[in-house]
Amino acid sequence: MAFLLNRRAFFIIMKKYFFYLFITAYAINARAQDGFQRTDKGTVYKMLTHNTGERIKLNDVVTFQVIQKTEKDSILFSTYTTGTPAQTQVAPTGDLMDIFPLMTIKDSVLIKVPTDSIFKTQEDKRPHFLPKGSNLLFIMKVEKVQSLSEAMAERDKMLAEEKALMAKYEADEAANTNKYIASHKLIFTTTPSGLKYKITKASQKRKPLAGDTVFVNYTGRTLDGKVFDSSVAAEGTKAGLQRPVDSYQPFQMVVGHGEVIPGWDEGLLLLNEGAKATLMIPSKLAYAEKGAGDAIKPFSTLLFDVELVKVKTGKHTTVKHTPVNSTVKKPAAKKPVAAKKKS
């Protein structure tokens, strides 16, 4: 367990200093051996493959794969594993600027970085698998070399394609929602955010304020009628939800604090204690393009039948709005789909 904790601490350190390693010159005293060479600035490296072609130039944008490992071949980080290669623009200064001009597309290189340089001012954070005098090894392979204008054009094209795709998904969702409303002959009130709601049981008791604790019974379903969560035993059993019977009870939360999906925070503040309502929550106020598990697909409008069972006065604050199109994480077990987000 200690080893795991040390490794985790090391990952945190390396995430902070990863690009620092590539732009900072190191004082390397090891002599070149086993095919290793040293640049004028002291970077120790060995070319693993060396292709013909135009060399990388100042201001080029380089896309490359990188593996970070110990001298005993324990892999600490790999872009092959994350699935996202690294990218950087070649600058006039920095450690890698010694290496990039020696390379072209599809070239690969091994670079040694002394761990004593990394932990020089934080020796207490050095993990046992990187002892004094050891080196970190970086294996890099150049996948793409572009001029700055080429890289910017590629980025702009990708952003435009993503925007067009998002617009299509949102249009499809709106069409499905309107079709559902028409086919079921529903009448909703729509708020400026896009939340739709219908009071099914009115109440004259007070409305909650942001910061109050509320207790809510609910049943959530998708537009195709599938119940994905409920706090009501009869509804959960009918839908075949796999949860203990004693877990069915009103859901408790602090309203207006961003603990739940935005559609819940907004909708519950519209209700009086004791009232019941149906909330139709568009995906931008729920789980957006990410969805939530197998039950809730990306860009899913959700329906919640809710009952505001009780309001307990709390510390009143300004309503905390979650930005539209933000990612809302799947809640913890035994919490409703609208429940607290994981930090």
Short mmCIF file of C-alpha atoms in Angstrom, two decimals:
data_model
loop_
_atom_site.label_atom_id
_atom_site.label_comp_id
_atom_site.label_asym_id
_atom_site.label_seq_id
_atom_site.Cartn_x
_atom_site.Cartn_y
_atom_site.Cartn_z
CA MET A 1 0.00 0.00 0.00
CA ALA A 2 2.85 2.39 0.80
CA PHE A 3 4.24 1.79 -2.68
CA LEU A 4 0.89 2.70 -4.22
CA LEU A 5 0.66 5.85 -2.18
CA ASN A 6 4.16 6.86 -3.18
CA ARG A 7 3.44 6.19 -6.84
CA ARG A 8 0.26 8.25 -6.64
CA ALA A 9 2.17 11.11 -5.07
CA PHE A 10 4.74 10.81 -7.82
CA PHE A 11 2.05 11.07 -10.50
CA ILE A 12 0.84 14.32 -8.95
CA ILE A 13 4.36 15.71 -8.96
CA MET A 14 5.03 14.60 -12.51
CA LYS A 15 1.76 16.03 -13.81
CA LYS A 16 2.82 19.40 -12.44
CA TYR A 17 6.36 19.19 -13.75
CA PHE A 18 5.86 17.14 -16.95
CA PHE A 19 6.21 20.01 -19.41
CA TYR A 20 8.64 21.73 -17.07
CA LEU A 21 10.97 18.80 -17.67
CA PHE A 22 10.85 19.46 -21.37
CA ILE A 23 11.56 23.17 -21.24
CA THR A 24 14.16 23.31 -18.51
CA ALA A 25 17.84 22.54 -19.08
CA TYR A 26 19.33 19.95 -16.74
CA ALA A 27 22.87 19.66 -15.48
CA ILE A 28 23.71 16.12 -16.57
CA ASN A 29 27.11 14.79 -15.60
CA ALA A 30 26.79 11.25 -16.96
CA ARG A 31 29.12 10.59 -19.86
CA ALA A 32 27.72 9.38 -23.17
CA GLN A 33 27.69 5.62 -23.46
CA ASP A 34 25.78 2.80 -25.14
CA GLY A 35 25.04 5.02 -28.14
CA PHE A 36 23.99 8.01 -26.04
CA GLN A 37 25.06 11.48 -27.08
CA ARG A 38 24.91 14.86 -25.43
CA THR A 39 23.78 18.17 -26.87
CA ASP A 40 25.68 21.40 -26.25
CA LYS A 41 23.26 22.18 -23.45
CA GLY A 42 23.85 18.82 -21.77
CA THR A 43 20.76 16.84 -22.76
CA VAL A 44 21.64 13.16 -22.93
CA TYR A 45 19.82 11.32 -25.72
CA LYS A 46 19.96 8.40 -28.13
CA MET A 47 18.25 8.31 -31.51
CA LEU A 48 16.25 5.10 -31.84
CA THR A 49 15.15 5.67 -35.43
CA HIS A 50 16.42 8.32 -37.79
CA ASN A 51 14.46 8.98 -40.98
CA THR A 52 15.35 11.14 -43.93
CA GLY A 53 13.33 14.27 -44.57
CA GLU A 54 13.07 17.90 -43.54
CA ARG A 55 14.05 18.52 -39.93
CA ILE A 56 11.79 20.17 -37.40
CA LYS A 57 12.17 23.95 -37.36
CA LEU A 58 11.57 26.80 -34.93
CA ASN A 59 7.82 27.55 -34.48
CA ASP A 60 6.75 24.20 -35.96
CA VAL A 61 3.94 22.44 -34.09
CA VAL A 62 4.96 18.89 -33.21
CA THR A 63 2.55 16.10 -32.30
CA PHE A 64 4.33 13.22 -30.60
CA GLN A 65 3.84 10.10 -28.52
CA VAL A 66 5.76 9.85 -25.26
CA ILE A 67 6.44 7.11 -22.74
CA GLN A 68 7.85 7.97 -19.34
CA LYS A 69 9.48 5.13 -17.41
CA THR A 70 12.09 4.24 -14.84
CA GLU A 71 15.46 2.69 -15.64
CA LYS A 72 13.95 -0.64 -14.57
CA ASP A 73 11.34 -0.29 -17.35
CA SER A 74 8.37 0.49 -15.10
CA ILE A 75 6.06 2.69 -17.18
CA LEU A 76 4.86 5.76 -15.29
CA PHE A 77 3.03 7.55 -18.09
CA SER A 78 2.19 6.84 -21.72
CA THR A 79 0.24 8.76 -24.32
CA TYR A 80 -0.37 5.42 -26.02
CA THR A 81 -2.40 4.46 -22.95
CA THR A 82 -4.27 7.76 -22.61
CA GLY A 83 -5.00 7.77 -26.33
CA THR A 84 -4.04 11.43 -26.73
CA PRO A 85 -0.60 12.35 -28.08
CA ALA A 86 1.26 15.37 -26.75
CA GLN A 87 1.59 18.52 -28.81
CA THR A 88 3.91 21.50 -28.51
CA GLN A 89 5.23 24.39 -30.53
CA VAL A 90 8.99 24.50 -30.97
CA ALA A 91 10.33 27.51 -29.07
CA PRO A 92 13.77 29.18 -29.03
CA THR A 93 14.59 27.94 -25.53
CA GLY A 94 14.04 24.79 -23.57
CA ASP A 95 15.53 21.37 -23.16
CA LEU A 96 13.64 19.70 -25.98
CA MET A 97 14.65 22.42 -28.38
CA ASP A 98 18.04 20.70 -28.43
CA ILE A 99 16.38 17.51 -29.61
CA PHE A 100 13.56 18.50 -31.97
CA PRO A 101 15.83 20.06 -34.65
CA LEU A 102 17.60 16.68 -34.90
CA MET A 103 14.34 14.91 -35.75
CA THR A 104 11.81 14.58 -38.54
CA ILE A 105 8.44 12.89 -38.80
CA LYS A 106 8.39 9.28 -37.48
CA ASP A 107 11.76 9.70 -35.76
CA SER A 108 12.03 8.39 -32.21
CA VAL A 109 14.45 9.23 -29.43
CA LEU A 110 15.33 8.20 -25.89
CA ILE A 111 16.12 11.00 -23.44
CA LYS A 112 17.61 10.63 -19.95
CA VAL A 113 16.55 13.06 -17.22
CA PRO A 114 18.27 12.82 -13.81
CA THR A 115 15.81 12.46 -10.95
CA ASP A 116 18.13 14.51 -8.72
CA SER A 117 17.13 17.53 -10.85
CA ILE A 118 13.44 16.84 -10.35
CA PHE A 119 13.56 16.41 -6.57
CA LYS A 120 16.34 18.88 -5.87
CA THR A 121 14.11 21.12 -3.73
CA GLN A 122 11.58 18.50 -2.60
CA GLU A 123 13.59 15.46 -1.60
CA ASP A 124 10.87 14.41 0.86
CA LYS A 125 8.57 13.71 -2.10
CA ARG A 126 10.99 11.37 -3.87
CA PRO A 127 9.41 7.88 -4.29
CA HIS A 128 11.55 4.90 -3.40
CA PHE A 129 11.48 3.59 -6.98
CA LEU A 130 13.42 6.69 -8.13
CA PRO A 131 16.51 6.64 -5.88
CA LYS A 132 19.24 9.26 -5.90
CA GLY A 133 21.45 9.04 -8.94
CA SER A 134 18.73 7.41 -11.06
CA ASN A 135 17.28 8.70 -14.30
CA LEU A 136 13.83 9.08 -15.74
CA LEU A 137 13.61 7.87 -19.31
CA PHE A 138 11.48 9.54 -21.97
CA ILE A 139 10.85 7.77 -25.26
CA MET A 140 9.39 10.09 -27.88
CA LYS A 141 8.13 9.43 -31.38
CA VAL A 142 7.23 12.29 -33.72
CA GLU A 143 3.86 11.65 -35.36
CA LYS A 144 3.17 14.93 -37.10
CA VAL A 145 4.99 18.17 -37.91
CA GLN A 146 2.99 21.24 -38.96
CA SER A 147 3.57 24.91 -39.47
CA LEU A 148 1.74 27.11 -36.99
CA SER A 149 -0.79 28.17 -39.64
CA GLU A 150 -1.45 24.53 -40.60
CA ALA A 151 -2.01 23.55 -36.98
CA MET A 152 -4.38 26.46 -36.38
CA ALA A 153 -6.36 25.67 -39.54
CA GLU A 154 -6.69 22.04 -38.45
CA ARG A 155 -7.87 23.10 -35.01
CA ASP A 156 -10.43 25.55 -36.44
CA LYS A 157 -11.77 22.87 -38.77
CA MET A 158 -12.10 20.38 -35.92
CA LEU A 159 -13.92 22.94 -33.72
CA ALA A 160 -16.30 23.79 -36.56
CA GLU A 161 -17.08 20.11 -37.13
CA GLU A 162 -17.70 19.57 -33.41
CA LYS A 163 -19.96 22.62 -33.28
CA ALA A 164 -21.98 21.41 -36.27
CA LEU A 165 -22.32 17.95 -34.75
CA MET A 166 -23.45 19.38 -31.41
CA ALA A 167 -26.04 21.52 -33.20
CA LYS A 168 -27.39 18.44 -34.99
CA TYR A 169 -27.69 16.46 -31.76
CA GLU A 170 -29.43 19.37 -30.03
CA ALA A 171 -31.84 19.80 -32.95
CA ASP A 172 -32.66 16.08 -32.89
CA GLU A 173 -33.26 16.23 -29.15
CA ALA A 174 -35.58 19.24 -29.51
CA ALA A 175 -37.52 17.47 -32.27
CA ASN A 176 -37.94 14.35 -30.14
CA THR A 177 -39.07 16.42 -27.17
CA ASN A 178 -41.64 18.36 -29.20
CA LYS A 179 -42.93 15.11 -30.70
CA TYR A 180 -43.33 13.61 -27.22
CA ILE A 181 -45.21 16.67 -25.93
CA ALA A 182 -47.55 16.69 -28.93
CA SER A 183 -48.26 12.95 -28.85
CA HIS A 184 -49.05 13.03 -25.13
CA LYS A 185 -51.00 16.31 -25.39
CA LEU A 186 -48.95 17.87 -22.58
CA ILE A 187 -48.91 21.50 -21.54
CA PHE A 188 -45.79 22.81 -19.81
CA THR A 189 -44.52 26.16 -18.59
CA THR A 190 -41.05 26.82 -20.03
CA THR A 191 -38.41 28.85 -18.19
CA PRO A 192 -35.72 30.94 -19.95
CA SER A 193 -33.19 28.15 -19.38
CA GLY A 194 -35.33 25.64 -21.29
CA LEU A 195 -36.67 23.75 -18.27
CA LYS A 196 -40.31 22.70 -18.72
CA TYR A 197 -42.55 22.03 -15.73
CA LYS A 198 -46.17 21.33 -14.84
CA ILE A 199 -47.62 21.60 -11.33
CA THR A 200 -49.75 18.49 -10.75
CA LYS A 201 -50.62 19.23 -7.13
CA ALA A 202 -50.60 22.81 -5.84
CA SER A 203 -49.69 23.88 -2.32
CA GLN A 204 -49.93 27.14 -0.40
CA LYS A 205 -46.94 26.41 1.84
CA ARG A 206 -43.69 28.29 1.42
CA LYS A 207 -41.20 27.79 -1.38
CA PRO A 208 -37.62 26.85 -0.53
CA LEU A 209 -34.80 29.32 -0.88
CA ALA A 210 -31.29 28.52 -2.05
CA GLY A 211 -29.51 27.04 0.97
CA ASP A 212 -32.57 25.29 2.39
CA THR A 213 -32.55 21.53 2.84
CA VAL A 214 -35.35 19.80 0.95
CA PHE A 215 -36.71 16.25 1.04
CA VAL A 216 -37.95 15.04 -2.34
CA ASN A 217 -39.77 11.99 -3.61
CA TYR A 218 -39.16 11.41 -7.29
CA THR A 219 -39.35 9.02 -10.20
CA GLY A 220 -37.14 9.65 -13.21
CA ARG A 221 -37.64 8.27 -16.70
CA THR A 222 -36.52 8.79 -20.26
CA LEU A 223 -38.85 9.81 -23.07
CA ASP A 224 -39.21 6.19 -24.14
CA GLY A 225 -40.83 5.48 -20.77
CA LYS A 226 -37.93 3.68 -19.09
CA VAL A 227 -37.74 4.37 -15.34
CA PHE A 228 -34.07 4.74 -14.39
CA ASP A 229 -34.42 5.78 -10.75
CA SER A 230 -37.01 6.37 -8.03
CA SER A 231 -37.27 7.08 -4.32
CA VAL A 232 -40.74 5.51 -4.22
CA ALA A 233 -40.78 1.78 -3.44
CA ALA A 234 -43.89 1.02 -5.52
CA GLU A 235 -42.45 2.75 -8.59
CA GLY A 236 -39.00 1.23 -8.18
CA THR A 237 -40.36 -2.28 -7.71
CA LYS A 238 -42.68 -1.90 -10.70
CA ALA A 239 -39.76 -0.76 -12.85
CA GLY A 240 -37.56 -3.62 -11.64
CA LEU A 241 -34.91 -1.38 -10.11
CA GLN A 242 -32.23 -3.33 -8.31
CA ARG A 243 -32.03 -1.63 -4.91
CA PRO A 244 -32.81 -2.61 -1.31
CA VAL A 245 -36.36 -1.93 -0.16
CA ASP A 246 -35.17 0.07 2.85
CA SER A 247 -33.30 2.48 0.53
CA TYR A 248 -36.59 3.93 -0.74
CA GLN A 249 -37.04 7.21 1.08
CA PRO A 250 -37.22 10.92 0.19
CA PHE A 251 -33.97 12.24 -1.19
CA GLN A 252 -32.34 14.92 0.98
CA MET A 253 -30.28 17.74 -0.52
CA VAL A 254 -29.39 21.41 -0.12
CA VAL A 255 -31.18 23.14 -2.96
CA GLY A 256 -29.51 25.82 -5.09
CA HIS A 257 -25.97 24.69 -4.24
CA GLY A 258 -25.13 22.80 -7.41
CA GLU A 259 -25.32 19.43 -5.66
CA VAL A 260 -27.69 18.09 -8.29
CA ILE A 261 -28.22 18.47 -12.03
CA PRO A 262 -29.16 22.08 -12.88
CA GLY A 263 -32.69 21.15 -13.91
CA TRP A 264 -33.41 19.87 -10.40
CA ASP A 265 -31.97 22.91 -8.66
CA GLU A 266 -34.06 25.23 -10.81
CA GLY A 267 -37.24 23.16 -10.75
CA LEU A 268 -37.39 22.56 -7.00
CA LEU A 269 -37.05 26.27 -6.28
CA LEU A 270 -40.28 26.78 -8.26
CA LEU A 271 -42.32 24.47 -6.01
CA ASN A 272 -44.06 25.00 -2.68
CA GLU A 273 -43.62 22.53 0.15
CA GLY A 274 -46.11 19.71 -0.37
CA ALA A 275 -46.48 20.39 -4.10
CA LYS A 276 -46.08 17.82 -6.86
CA ALA A 277 -44.87 18.48 -10.39
CA THR A 278 -43.51 16.97 -13.56
CA LEU A 279 -40.17 18.36 -14.69
CA MET A 280 -39.05 17.96 -18.28
CA ILE A 281 -35.32 18.58 -18.20
CA PRO A 282 -33.35 19.05 -21.44
CA SER A 283 -29.93 17.41 -21.61
CA LYS A 284 -28.13 20.74 -21.29
CA LEU A 285 -29.60 20.96 -17.77
CA ALA A 286 -28.94 17.28 -17.03
CA TYR A 287 -26.17 15.04 -18.40
CA ALA A 288 -25.51 16.76 -21.72
CA GLU A 289 -23.35 14.94 -24.27
CA LYS A 290 -21.92 12.56 -21.66
CA GLY A 291 -25.08 10.79 -20.60
CA ALA A 292 -25.12 8.73 -17.39
CA GLY A 293 -24.40 5.03 -17.62
CA ASP A 294 -26.42 2.72 -19.85
CA ALA A 295 -29.82 4.11 -18.84
CA ILE A 296 -29.33 7.73 -19.91
CA LYS A 297 -27.89 8.22 -23.38
CA PRO A 298 -26.11 11.41 -24.48
CA PHE A 299 -28.45 14.29 -25.33
CA SER A 300 -31.37 12.75 -23.43
CA THR A 301 -34.28 14.86 -22.24
CA LEU A 302 -35.44 13.51 -18.86
CA LEU A 303 -38.83 13.45 -17.12
CA PHE A 304 -39.10 13.60 -13.33
CA ASP A 305 -42.29 13.30 -11.31
CA VAL A 306 -41.34 15.05 -8.07
CA GLU A 307 -42.97 15.78 -4.73
CA LEU A 308 -41.44 18.41 -2.46
CA VAL A 309 -42.14 16.57 0.80
CA LYS A 310 -40.47 18.92 3.26
CA VAL A 311 -38.43 22.12 3.41
CA LYS A 312 -35.97 22.71 6.25
CA THR A 313 -34.66 26.24 6.61
CA GLY A 314 -30.93 26.54 6.03
CA LYS A 315 -28.31 29.18 5.37
CA HIS A 316 -29.66 31.21 2.48
CA THR A 317 -27.28 31.99 -0.32
CA THR A 318 -27.30 33.17 -3.91
CA VAL A 319 -28.41 30.40 -6.26
CA LYS A 320 -25.41 28.56 -7.67
CA HIS A 321 -26.07 27.98 -11.35
CA THR A 322 -24.19 25.25 -13.19
CA PRO A 323 -23.14 26.56 -16.65
CA VAL A 324 -25.15 25.23 -19.57
CA ASN A 325 -23.37 22.40 -21.41
CA SER A 326 -21.25 21.62 -18.37
CA THR A 327 -20.48 18.00 -17.58
CA VAL A 328 -22.56 16.61 -14.71
CA LYS A 329 -21.12 13.42 -13.29
CA LYS A 330 -23.06 10.27 -12.57
CA PRO A 331 -24.20 10.20 -8.91
CA ALA A 332 -23.05 7.79 -6.28
CA ALA A 333 -24.84 4.51 -5.62
CA LYS A 334 -28.19 4.70 -3.80
CA LYS A 335 -28.56 8.32 -4.90
CA PRO A 336 -31.07 9.42 -7.54
CA VAL A 337 -29.81 10.29 -11.00
CA ALA A 338 -30.40 13.89 -10.04
CA ALA A 339 -28.34 13.53 -6.91
CA LYS A 340 -25.05 14.87 -5.69
CA LYS A 341 -22.19 15.09 -8.14
CA LYS A 342 -18.92 13.41 -7.30
CA SER A 343 -16.10 15.85 -6.63
#
